PDB file of C-alpha atoms in Angstrom:
ATOM      1  CA  MET A  51    -306.640  27.156  48.534  1.00 47.00           C
ATOM      2  CA  PRO A  52    -306.609  23.531  47.342  1.00 50.00           C
ATOM      3  CA  GLU A  53    -307.795  22.723  43.846  1.00 53.00           C
ATOM      4  CA  ARG A  54    -310.448  20.081  43.593  1.00 51.00           C
ATOM      5  CA  ARG A  55    -312.237  18.393  40.764  1.00 50.00           C
ATOM      6  CA  SER A  56    -315.834  19.463  40.988  1.00 49.00           C
ATOM      7  CA  HIS A  57    -317.443  16.480  39.330  1.00 48.00           C
ATOM      8  CA  PRO A  58    -314.906  13.845  38.431  1.00 46.00           C
ATOM      9  CA  ARG A  59    -317.286  11.530  36.648  1.00 51.00           C
ATOM     10  CA  VAL A  60    -320.562  11.726  34.817  1.00 50.00           C
ATOM     11  CA  PRO A  61    -323.201  10.365  37.192  1.00 46.00           C
ATOM     12  CA  ARG A  62    -325.285   7.304  36.470  1.00 46.00           C
ATOM     13  CA  ARG A  63    -328.699   7.990  35.045  1.00 43.00           C
ATOM     14  CA  ARG A  64    -331.374   8.231  37.700  1.00 42.00           C
ATOM     15  CA  GLY A  65    -335.013   9.176  37.792  1.00 40.00           C
ATOM     16  CA  LYS A  66    -337.496   8.750  35.009  1.00 38.00           C
ATOM     17  CA  ARG A  67    -336.582   8.420  31.336  1.00 38.00           C
ATOM     18  CA  GLY A  68    -336.696  11.308  28.968  1.00 36.00           C
ATOM     19  CA  VAL A  69    -335.608  13.919  31.504  1.00 34.00           C
ATOM     20  CA  ALA A  70    -332.830  15.164  29.259  1.00 36.00           C
ATOM     21  CA  ALA A  71    -335.273  15.893  26.459  1.00 34.00           C
ATOM     22  CA  ARG A  72    -337.304  18.189  28.669  1.00 37.00           C
ATOM     23  CA  SER A  73    -336.579  21.881  28.362  1.00 38.00           C
ATOM     24  CA  HIS A  74    -334.470  22.951  31.315  1.00 42.00           C
ATOM     25  CA  GLY A  75    -332.385  25.823  32.611  1.00 47.00           C
ATOM     26  CA  HIS A  76    -328.952  25.047  31.210  1.00 53.00           C
ATOM     27  CA  ALA A  77    -326.178  25.741  33.715  1.00 57.00           C
ATOM     28  CA  THR A  78    -328.606  25.357  36.608  1.00 64.00           C
ATOM     29  CA  ASP A  79    -329.655  21.798  35.776  1.00 74.00           C
ATOM     30  CA  PRO A  80    -327.417  19.430  37.774  1.00 79.00           C
ATOM     31  CA  ARG A  81    -327.152  17.047  34.790  1.00 79.00           C
ATOM     32  CA  CYS A  82    -325.808  19.793  32.534  1.00 83.00           C
ATOM     33  CA  ARG A  83    -323.353  20.864  35.222  1.00 83.00           C
ATOM     34  CA  ARG A  84    -321.927  17.362  35.580  1.00 84.00           C
ATOM     35  CA  ILE A  85    -321.714  16.908  31.821  1.00 87.00           C
ATOM     36  CA  PHE A  86    -320.039  20.303  31.616  1.00 89.00           C
ATOM     37  CA  ALA A  87    -317.192  19.150  33.877  1.00 90.00           C
ATOM     38  CA  ALA A  88    -316.463  16.113  31.677  1.00 92.00           C
ATOM     39  CA  LEU A  89    -316.538  17.676  28.184  1.00 94.00           C
ATOM     40  CA  SER A  90    -312.769  18.022  27.697  1.00 95.00           C
ATOM     41  CA  GLU A  91    -312.092  14.455  28.757  1.00 95.00           C
ATOM     42  CA  TYR A  92    -314.821  13.390  26.348  1.00 95.00           C
ATOM     43  CA  LEU A  93    -313.296  15.329  23.438  1.00 96.00           C
ATOM     44  CA  ASP A  94    -309.839  13.960  24.249  1.00 95.00           C
ATOM     45  CA  GLY A  95    -311.153  10.398  24.239  1.00 93.00           C
ATOM     46  CA  GLU A  96    -310.110  10.047  27.884  1.00 92.00           C
ATOM     47  CA  LEU A  97    -313.556   9.531  29.400  1.00 92.00           C
ATOM     48  CA  PRO A  98    -314.330   5.933  30.440  1.00 92.00           C
ATOM     49  CA  ALA A  99    -316.806   4.189  28.107  1.00 93.00           C
ATOM     50  CA  PRO A 100    -319.809   4.047  30.489  1.00 92.00           C
ATOM     51  CA  ASP A 101    -319.423   7.777  31.200  1.00 91.00           C
ATOM     52  CA  CYS A 102    -319.182   8.439  27.441  1.00 93.00           C
ATOM     53  CA  ARG A 103    -322.456   6.657  26.830  1.00 93.00           C
ATOM     54  CA  GLU A 104    -324.146   8.590  29.636  1.00 91.00           C
ATOM     55  CA  LEU A 105    -322.812  11.877  28.263  1.00 92.00           C
ATOM     56  CA  GLU A 106    -323.897  11.068  24.711  1.00 93.00           C
ATOM     57  CA  ARG A 107    -327.357  10.138  25.939  1.00 92.00           C
ATOM     58  CA  HIS A 108    -327.625  13.514  27.625  1.00 91.00           C
ATOM     59  CA  LEU A 109    -326.304  15.394  24.581  1.00 91.00           C
ATOM     60  CA  LYS A 110    -328.989  13.861  22.350  1.00 91.00           C
ATOM     61  CA  GLY A 111    -331.646  15.674  24.326  1.00 87.00           C
ATOM     62  CA  CYS A 112    -329.833  18.842  25.351  1.00 88.00           C
ATOM     63  CA  LYS A 113    -329.205  21.426  22.642  1.00 86.00           C
ATOM     64  CA  PRO A 114    -327.350  23.939  24.860  1.00 86.00           C
ATOM     65  CA  CYS A 115    -324.871  21.268  26.027  1.00 90.00           C
ATOM     66  CA  LEU A 116    -324.415  20.072  22.454  1.00 91.00           C
ATOM     67  CA  ALA A 117    -323.814  23.634  21.251  1.00 90.00           C
ATOM     68  CA  PHE A 118    -321.365  24.225  24.095  1.00 91.00           C
ATOM     69  CA  LEU A 119    -319.487  21.057  23.171  1.00 94.00           C
ATOM     70  CA  ALA A 120    -319.299  22.141  19.506  1.00 94.00           C
ATOM     71  CA  THR A 121    -317.940  25.586  20.401  1.00 94.00           C
ATOM     72  CA  LEU A 122    -315.440  24.084  22.850  1.00 95.00           C
ATOM     73  CA  LYS A 123    -314.224  21.772  20.091  1.00 96.00           C
ATOM     74  CA  LYS A 124    -313.794  24.711  17.711  1.00 95.00           C
ATOM     75  CA  THR A 125    -311.861  26.619  20.380  1.00 95.00           C
ATOM     76  CA  ILE A 126    -309.486  23.702  20.950  1.00 96.00           C
ATOM     77  CA  GLN A 127    -308.997  23.235  17.201  1.00 95.00           C
ATOM     78  CA  ALA A 128    -308.227  26.948  16.807  1.00 95.00           C
ATOM     79  CA  CYS A 129    -305.652  26.768  19.642  1.00 95.00           C
ATOM     80  CA  GLN A 130    -304.031  23.777  17.914  1.00 94.00           C
ATOM     81  CA  ASP A 131    -303.965  25.653  14.594  1.00 93.00           C
ATOM     82  CA  LEU A 132    -302.505  28.930  15.903  1.00 92.00           C
ATOM     83  CA  PRO A 133    -299.456  29.702  13.764  1.00 89.00           C
ATOM     84  CA  VAL A 134    -295.977  29.558  15.282  1.00 86.00           C
ATOM     85  CA  PRO A 135    -294.719  33.074  16.088  1.00 86.00           C
ATOM     86  CA  LYS A 136    -291.810  34.471  14.051  1.00 89.00           C
ATOM     87  CA  VAL A 137    -288.694  32.900  15.525  1.00 93.00           C
ATOM     88  CA  PRO A 138    -285.255  34.585  15.610  1.00 94.00           C
ATOM     89  CA  PRO A 139    -282.180  32.399  14.956  1.00 94.00           C
ATOM     90  CA  PRO A 140    -280.481  30.887  18.024  1.00 93.00           C
ATOM     91  CA  SER A 141    -277.679  32.967  19.552  1.00 92.00           C
ATOM     92  CA  SER A 142    -274.079  32.108  18.610  1.00 93.00           C
ATOM     93  CA  ARG A 143    -273.511  31.033  22.227  1.00 94.00           C
ATOM     94  CA  VAL A 144    -276.313  28.477  21.966  1.00 93.00           C
ATOM     95  CA  CYS A 145    -275.055  27.224  18.575  1.00 90.00           C
ATOM     96  CA  ALA A 146    -271.520  26.763  19.879  1.00 91.00           C
ATOM     97  CA  ALA A 147    -272.607  25.057  23.127  1.00 92.00           C
ATOM     98  CA  LEU A 148    -274.962  22.611  21.404  1.00 89.00           C
ATOM     99  CA  ARG A 149    -272.491  21.872  18.612  1.00 89.00           C
ATOM    100  CA  GLN A 150    -269.849  21.012  21.196  1.00 89.00           C
ATOM    101  CA  ALA A 151    -272.298  18.885  23.206  1.00 87.00           C
ATOM    102  CA  ALA A 152    -273.575  16.996  20.140  1.00 85.00           C
ATOM    103  CA  PHE A 153    -270.160  16.171  18.659  1.00 86.00           C
ATOM    104  CA  ARG A 154    -268.247  15.524  21.883  1.00 75.00           C
ATOM    105  CA  ARG A 155    -267.144  11.926  21.954  1.00 58.00           C
TER     106      ARG A 155
ATOM    107  CA  MET B 380    -294.928  14.218  22.784  1.00 78.00           C
ATOM    108  CA  ASN B 381    -294.208  16.923  20.246  1.00 79.00           C
ATOM    109  CA  THR B 382    -292.610  14.755  17.550  1.00 83.00           C
ATOM    110  CA  GLN B 383    -290.479  17.559  16.083  1.00 85.00           C
ATOM    111  CA  VAL B 384    -288.849  18.187  19.453  1.00 88.00           C
ATOM    112  CA  GLU B 385    -288.294  14.490  20.060  1.00 86.00           C
ATOM    113  CA  GLN B 386    -286.758  13.986  16.599  1.00 87.00           C
ATOM    114  CA  ALA B 387    -284.480  17.013  16.972  1.00 87.00           C
ATOM    115  CA  LEU B 388    -283.240  15.736  20.326  1.00 87.00           C
ATOM    116  CA  GLU B 389    -282.670  12.309  18.799  1.00 86.00           C
ATOM    117  CA  ILE B 390    -280.473  13.895  16.107  1.00 87.00           C
ATOM    118  CA  LEU B 391    -278.444  15.887  18.648  1.00 83.00           C
ATOM    119  CA  LYS B 392    -277.941  12.787  20.775  1.00 83.00           C
ATOM    120  CA  SER B 393    -276.811  10.749  17.753  1.00 85.00           C
ATOM    121  CA  GLY B 394    -274.281  13.464  16.813  1.00 81.00           C
ATOM    122  CA  ASP B 395    -275.274  13.421  13.123  1.00 83.00           C
ATOM    123  CA  PRO B 396    -273.449  16.434  11.584  1.00 84.00           C
ATOM    124  CA  GLN B 397    -275.647  16.424   8.429  1.00 86.00           C
ATOM    125  CA  ALA B 398    -278.844  17.136  10.336  1.00 88.00           C
ATOM    126  CA  PHE B 399    -277.414  19.312  13.120  1.00 88.00           C
ATOM    127  CA  GLU B 400    -278.492  22.731  11.768  1.00 89.00           C
ATOM    128  CA  GLN B 401    -281.998  21.510  11.095  1.00 90.00           C
ATOM    129  CA  ALA B 402    -282.330  20.004  14.572  1.00 89.00           C
ATOM    130  CA  LEU B 403    -281.018  23.176  16.184  1.00 92.00           C
ATOM    131  CA  ALA B 404    -283.511  25.313  14.226  1.00 92.00           C
ATOM    132  CA  ALA B 405    -286.375  23.007  15.234  1.00 91.00           C
ATOM    133  CA  LEU B 406    -285.441  23.230  18.919  1.00 92.00           C
ATOM    134  CA  GLN B 407    -284.986  27.009  18.818  1.00 94.00           C
ATOM    135  CA  SER B 408    -288.381  27.289  17.135  1.00 93.00           C
ATOM    136  CA  ALA B 409    -290.090  25.006  19.660  1.00 92.00           C
ATOM    137  CA  VAL B 410    -288.634  26.597  22.792  1.00 95.00           C
ATOM    138  CA  TYR B 411    -288.943  30.199  21.562  1.00 95.00           C
ATOM    139  CA  SER B 412    -292.577  29.685  20.458  1.00 94.00           C
ATOM    140  CA  PHE B 413    -293.358  28.068  23.789  1.00 94.00           C
ATOM    141  CA  GLY B 414    -291.807  31.044  25.620  1.00 94.00           C
ATOM    142  CA  MET B 415    -293.675  33.485  23.405  1.00 93.00           C
ATOM    143  CA  ARG B 416    -296.996  31.772  24.021  1.00 93.00           C
ATOM    144  CA  VAL B 417    -296.511  31.490  27.765  1.00 92.00           C
ATOM    145  CA  CYS B 418    -294.898  34.883  28.440  1.00 90.00           C
ATOM    146  CA  GLY B 419    -296.445  36.923  25.636  1.00 88.00           C
ATOM    147  CA  ASN B 420    -293.330  38.983  24.850  1.00 89.00           C
ATOM    148  CA  ARG B 421    -290.187  38.559  22.762  1.00 90.00           C
ATOM    149  CA  GLU B 422    -287.650  39.385  25.481  1.00 90.00           C
ATOM    150  CA  ASP B 423    -288.853  36.625  27.795  1.00 91.00           C
ATOM    151  CA  ALA B 424    -289.205  34.206  24.875  1.00 93.00           C
ATOM    152  CA  GLU B 425    -285.568  34.903  23.885  1.00 93.00           C
ATOM    153  CA  ASP B 426    -284.369  34.431  27.478  1.00 93.00           C
ATOM    154  CA  THR B 427    -286.371  31.204  27.719  1.00 94.00           C
ATOM    155  CA  ALA B 428    -284.874  29.830  24.491  1.00 95.00           C
ATOM    156  CA  GLN B 429    -281.319  30.883  25.409  1.00 94.00           C
ATOM    157  CA  GLU B 430    -281.299  29.534  28.967  1.00 94.00           C
ATOM    158  CA  THR B 431    -283.157  26.323  28.110  1.00 95.00           C
ATOM    159  CA  LEU B 432    -280.909  25.414  25.181  1.00 95.00           C
ATOM    160  CA  LEU B 433    -277.720  26.228  27.118  1.00 94.00           C
ATOM    161  CA  ARG B 434    -278.875  23.871  29.856  1.00 94.00           C
ATOM    162  CA  LEU B 435    -279.671  21.285  27.199  1.00 92.00           C
ATOM    163  CA  ALA B 436    -276.080  21.508  25.955  1.00 90.00           C
ATOM    164  CA  ARG B 437    -274.839  20.705  29.462  1.00 91.00           C
ATOM    165  CA  GLN B 438    -277.179  17.742  29.970  1.00 88.00           C
ATOM    166  CA  LEU B 439    -277.612  16.274  26.514  1.00 84.00           C
ATOM    167  CA  ARG B 440    -275.833  13.056  27.486  1.00 81.00           C
ATOM    168  CA  ASP B 441    -277.569  12.580  30.828  1.00 83.00           C
ATOM    169  CA  PHE B 442    -280.809  11.166  29.464  1.00 83.00           C
ATOM    170  CA  PRO B 443    -281.237   7.652  28.103  1.00 81.00           C
ATOM    171  CA  ASP B 444    -283.857   8.531  25.491  1.00 85.00           C
ATOM    172  CA  ALA B 445    -285.166  11.505  23.552  1.00 83.00           C
ATOM    173  CA  ARG B 446    -288.658  11.389  25.071  1.00 85.00           C
ATOM    174  CA  ALA B 447    -287.357  11.692  28.644  1.00 86.00           C
ATOM    175  CA  LEU B 448    -285.097  14.498  27.439  1.00 88.00           C
ATOM    176  CA  ALA B 449    -288.042  16.267  25.806  1.00 89.00           C
ATOM    177  CA  VAL B 450    -290.061  16.150  29.044  1.00 92.00           C
ATOM    178  CA  TRP B 451    -287.035  17.549  30.877  1.00 92.00           C
ATOM    179  CA  LEU B 452    -286.623  20.269  28.228  1.00 92.00           C
ATOM    180  CA  TYR B 453    -290.219  21.455  28.675  1.00 95.00           C
ATOM    181  CA  LYS B 454    -289.721  21.410  32.449  1.00 95.00           C
ATOM    182  CA  VAL B 455    -286.710  23.707  32.122  1.00 95.00           C
ATOM    183  CA  ALA B 456    -288.538  25.993  29.660  1.00 95.00           C
ATOM    184  CA  LYS B 457    -291.567  26.134  31.986  1.00 94.00           C
ATOM    185  CA  THR B 458    -289.379  27.068  34.954  1.00 93.00           C
ATOM    186  CA  GLN B 459    -287.696  29.794  32.874  1.00 91.00           C
ATOM    187  CA  CYS B 460    -291.111  31.184  31.955  1.00 90.00           C
ATOM    188  CA  LEU B 461    -292.247  31.162  35.582  1.00 87.00           C
ATOM    189  CA  MET B 462    -289.118  33.130  36.523  1.00 84.00           C
ATOM    190  CA  SER B 463    -289.624  35.632  33.715  1.00 76.00           C
ATOM    191  CA  ARG B 464    -288.860  39.148  34.829  1.00 65.00           C
ATOM    192  CA  ARG B 465    -291.505  40.938  32.836  1.00 64.00           C
ATOM    193  CA  LYS B 466    -294.903  40.377  34.279  1.00 59.00           C
ATOM    194  CA  SER B 467    -297.543  39.739  31.636  1.00 57.00           C
ATOM    195  CA  LYS B 468    -299.979  42.613  31.554  1.00 54.00           C
ATOM    196  CA  PHE B 469    -302.787  40.050  31.692  1.00 55.00           C
ATOM    197  CA  ALA B 470    -301.869  37.151  33.992  1.00 56.00           C
ATOM    198  CA  PRO B 471    -304.039  37.388  37.085  1.00 59.00           C
ATOM    199  CA  ALA B 472    -302.864  34.970  39.788  1.00 60.00           C
ATOM    200  CA  HIS B 473    -306.003  33.156  40.863  1.00 69.00           C
ATOM    201  CA  LEU B 474    -307.776  29.841  40.555  1.00 73.00           C
ATOM    202  CA  LEU B 475    -310.435  29.318  37.916  1.00 75.00           C
ATOM    203  CA  SER B 476    -313.549  27.841  39.489  1.00 77.00           C
ATOM    204  CA  LEU B 477    -315.766  25.697  37.326  1.00 77.00           C
ATOM    205  CA  GLU B 478    -318.755  27.491  38.797  1.00 75.00           C
ATOM    206  CA  ALA B 479    -317.567  30.817  37.418  1.00 75.00           C
ATOM    207  CA  LEU B 480    -316.965  29.257  34.004  1.00 79.00           C
ATOM    208  CA  LEU B 481    -320.498  28.000  33.441  1.00 78.00           C
ATOM    209  CA  PRO B 482    -322.004  29.806  30.432  1.00 72.00           C
ATOM    210  CA  ASN B 483    -322.474  33.373  31.512  1.00 62.00           C
ATOM    211  CA  HIS B 484    -325.652  35.265  32.145  1.00 51.00           C
ATOM    212  CA  GLU B 485    -325.994  36.724  28.636  1.00 55.00           C
ATOM    213  CA  GLU B 486    -325.670  33.305  27.040  1.00 66.00           C
ATOM    214  CA  ARG B 487    -328.151  31.837  29.503  1.00 60.00           C
ATOM    215  CA  SER B 488    -330.736  34.570  29.146  1.00 61.00           C
ATOM    216  CA  SER B 489    -330.734  34.090  25.378  1.00 68.00           C
ATOM    217  CA  GLY B 490    -331.683  30.434  25.734  1.00 69.00           C
ATOM    218  CA  GLY B 491    -328.295  28.876  26.475  1.00 75.00           C
ATOM    219  CA  PRO B 492    -325.107  28.473  24.439  1.00 82.00           C
ATOM    220  CA  LYS B 493    -325.457  28.471  20.627  1.00 84.00           C
ATOM    221  CA  SER B 494    -323.218  26.941  17.979  1.00 87.00           C
ATOM    222  CA  TRP B 495    -320.874  29.299  16.128  1.00 88.00           C
ATOM    223  CA  GLU B 496    -320.897  30.174  12.437  1.00 84.00           C
ATOM    224  CA  ILE B 497    -317.126  30.575  12.398  1.00 87.00           C
ATOM    225  CA  THR B 498    -314.817  27.612  11.706  1.00 89.00           C
ATOM    226  CA  PRO B 499    -311.540  27.039  13.579  1.00 89.00           C
ATOM    227  CA  GLU B 500    -309.664  27.954  10.360  1.00 88.00           C
ATOM    228  CA  GLU B 501    -311.467  31.300  10.234  1.00 86.00           C
ATOM    229  CA  ILE B 502    -310.717  31.989  13.901  1.00 87.00           C
ATOM    230  CA  VAL B 503    -307.010  31.613  13.130  1.00 84.00           C
ATOM    231  CA  LEU B 504    -307.123  33.476   9.807  1.00 86.00           C
ATOM    232  CA  ARG B 505    -309.230  36.454  10.865  1.00 86.00           C
ATOM    233  CA  GLY B 506    -306.762  38.792  12.566  1.00 85.00           C
ATOM    234  CA  GLU B 507    -309.170  40.401  15.011  1.00 88.00           C
ATOM    235  CA  ILE B 508    -310.556  37.061  16.235  1.00 90.00           C
ATOM    236  CA  ARG B 509    -307.097  35.501  16.387  1.00 91.00           C
ATOM    237  CA  ASP B 510    -305.983  38.451  18.553  1.00 92.00           C
ATOM    238  CA  LYS B 511    -308.888  37.787  20.917  1.00 93.00           C
ATOM    239  CA  LEU B 512    -307.928  34.117  21.083  1.00 95.00           C
ATOM    240  CA  GLU B 513    -304.289  34.958  21.876  1.00 93.00           C
ATOM    241  CA  GLU B 514    -305.394  37.538  24.463  1.00 92.00           C
ATOM    242  CA  ALA B 515    -307.709  35.003  26.093  1.00 94.00           C
ATOM    243  CA  ILE B 516    -304.833  32.496  26.382  1.00 94.00           C
ATOM    244  CA  LEU B 517    -302.543  35.148  27.883  1.00 92.00           C
ATOM    245  CA  ALA B 518    -305.296  36.171  30.300  1.00 91.00           C
ATOM    246  CA  LEU B 519    -305.308  32.680  31.843  1.00 92.00           C
ATOM    247  CA  PRO B 520    -303.495  32.345  35.178  1.00 91.00           C
ATOM    248  CA  LYS B 521    -300.100  30.776  34.415  1.00 89.00           C
ATOM    249  CA  PRO B 522    -300.750  27.290  35.897  1.00 92.00           C
ATOM    250  CA  TYR B 523    -303.755  26.956  33.557  1.00 95.00           C
ATOM    251  CA  ARG B 524    -302.108  28.659  30.591  1.00 94.00           C
ATOM    252  CA  LEU B 525    -299.097  26.326  30.799  1.00 95.00           C
ATOM    253  CA  VAL B 526    -301.297  23.217  30.787  1.00 97.00           C
ATOM    254  CA  LEU B 527    -303.327  24.443  27.790  1.00 97.00           C
ATOM    255  CA  ILE B 528    -300.195  25.347  25.820  1.00 96.00           C
ATOM    256  CA  LEU B 529    -298.455  22.059  26.619  1.00 96.00           C
ATOM    257  CA  ARG B 530    -301.483  19.930  25.752  1.00 96.00           C
ATOM    258  CA  ASP B 531    -303.177  21.744  22.874  1.00 96.00           C
ATOM    259  CA  MET B 532    -300.293  23.573  21.255  1.00 94.00           C
ATOM    260  CA  GLU B 533    -297.209  21.511  22.061  1.00 93.00           C
ATOM    261  CA  GLN B 534    -299.228  18.304  21.676  1.00 92.00           C
ATOM    262  CA  LEU B 535    -297.986  16.584  24.818  1.00 94.00           C
ATOM    263  CA  GLU B 536    -299.975  13.670  26.256  1.00 94.00           C
ATOM    264  CA  THR B 537    -301.853  14.235  29.520  1.00 95.00           C
ATOM    265  CA  ARG B 538    -299.315  12.193  31.504  1.00 95.00           C
ATOM    266  CA  GLU B 539    -296.442  14.194  29.959  1.00 95.00           C
ATOM    267  CA  VAL B 540    -298.158  17.474  30.834  1.00 97.00           C
ATOM    268  CA  ALA B 541    -298.576  16.206  34.402  1.00 97.00           C
ATOM    269  CA  GLU B 542    -294.889  15.234  34.498  1.00 96.00           C
ATOM    270  CA  VAL B 543    -293.693  18.600  33.163  1.00 96.00           C
ATOM    271  CA  MET B 544    -295.915  20.502  35.594  1.00 96.00           C
ATOM    272  CA  GLY B 545    -295.207  18.237  38.590  1.00 96.00           C
ATOM    273  CA  ILE B 546    -298.922  17.664  39.172  1.00 97.00           C
ATOM    274  CA  SER B 547    -301.245  14.644  39.031  1.00 97.00           C
ATOM    275  CA  GLU B 548    -302.961  13.665  35.780  1.00 96.00           C
ATOM    276  CA  ASP B 549    -306.327  14.485  37.351  1.00 95.00           C
ATOM    277  CA  THR B 550    -305.190  17.996  38.211  1.00 96.00           C
ATOM    278  CA  ALA B 551    -303.758  18.401  34.693  1.00 97.00           C
ATOM    279  CA  LYS B 552    -307.105  17.374  33.173  1.00 96.00           C
ATOM    280  CA  MET B 553    -309.024  19.680  35.482  1.00 95.00           C
ATOM    281  CA  ARG B 554    -306.797  22.658  34.693  1.00 96.00           C
ATOM    282  CA  LEU B 555    -306.931  21.895  30.975  1.00 97.00           C
ATOM    283  CA  HIS B 556    -310.722  21.847  30.945  1.00 96.00           C
ATOM    284  CA  ARG B 557    -311.024  25.086  32.890  1.00 95.00           C
ATOM    285  CA  ALA B 558    -308.465  26.777  30.670  1.00 96.00           C
ATOM    286  CA  ARG B 559    -310.232  25.668  27.487  1.00 97.00           C
ATOM    287  CA  VAL B 560    -313.654  26.728  28.782  1.00 95.00           C
ATOM    288  CA  SER B 561    -312.290  30.089  29.877  1.00 94.00           C
ATOM    289  CA  VAL B 562    -310.851  30.712  26.392  1.00 95.00           C
ATOM    290  CA  ARG B 563    -314.066  29.483  24.773  1.00 95.00           C
ATOM    291  CA  ASN B 564    -316.145  31.867  26.894  1.00 92.00           C
ATOM    292  CA  ALA B 565    -313.875  34.780  25.990  1.00 92.00           C
ATOM    293  CA  LEU B 566    -314.244  33.992  22.265  1.00 93.00           C
ATOM    294  CA  ALA B 567    -318.020  33.612  22.600  1.00 90.00           C
ATOM    295  CA  LYS B 568    -318.259  37.362  23.199  1.00 88.00           C
ATOM    296  CA  TYR B 569    -316.878  38.083  19.736  1.00 88.00           C
ATOM    297  CA  VAL B 570    -318.193  35.385  17.437  1.00 86.00           C
ATOM    298  CA  GLN B 571    -321.543  35.241  15.717  1.00 80.00           C
ATOM    299  CA  PRO B 572    -323.908  32.507  16.938  1.00 82.00           C
ATOM    300  CA  VAL B 573    -325.466  30.285  14.282  1.00 81.00           C
ATOM    301  CA  ASP B 574    -328.806  31.500  12.931  1.00 72.00           C
ATOM    302  CA  PRO B 575    -331.402  29.259  14.677  1.00 64.00           C
ATOM    303  CA  ARG B 576    -333.058  28.621  11.284  1.00 63.00           C
ATOM    304  CA  LYS B 577    -329.808  27.072  10.062  1.00 61.00           C
ATOM    305  CA  GLU B 578    -329.106  25.150  13.273  1.00 56.00           C
ATOM    306  CA  GLY B 579    -328.305  21.548  12.566  1.00 53.00           C
ATOM    307  CA  HIS B 580    -326.569  22.390   9.280  1.00 48.00           C
ATOM    308  CA  ALA B 581    -323.589  24.226  10.813  1.00 44.00           C
TER     309      ALA B 581
END
């Protein structure tokens, strides 16, 4: 089964103003769903500027999306902060092979 | 790129005897930790470290710069992990659809996702939550788990992740997002949502 990006970009704003501020069914609202697909790129600073502005405009009026973004950010930070597991020393075979490779002239 | 790995490879390539032990320890640590995170068990992590570093010894001189060598090193480690003999007890082999990752029914029925009280530091420090986080990462299908580990734990750039995985940058970004959301959703079952009265101060 091929993998496809569901919503590669945040869509341009359409319709009347103030829609985002209206209460809506998060996860069923098409705006939320499109924003949802772009949140990682936004957090990584990899979302193009116009899409960023659109996303930020939506977030201002959508508490569930904002909360989701905050929890996603905490999750990523926790992954980054996970401690390194206890590491055994390299085997003598590895030491010898790398020593020979590094000092071979 | 993971700067520790790049620096260690630089030292090995320069043949500096003073810093050799330190560089070797850094590489063993990086490759073993990577194996441990991807495979979830010590035996596979040891095999990954051993095989990857032995191959490095054979090809140390074949790469013009340390960054290219680091990308190659992760590629070898990734392949070792994919060949690992012991199947992770989690590891389902399927694709993660974005549809299935939208905030689940419980979160929706309670008015949508809420912020969390817990900080990232607390997630890592509190043993039971950290275990859930590590379980959630190991429960990711390997193609997603590898991308998350390379990007968020090994600190590779998106284009480097794509290079290591042999996929496009767009696919790397898509997998990364789905992996992160999947882990976030798993954690959401165990963490306390912010008290609505305090919302805005968290």
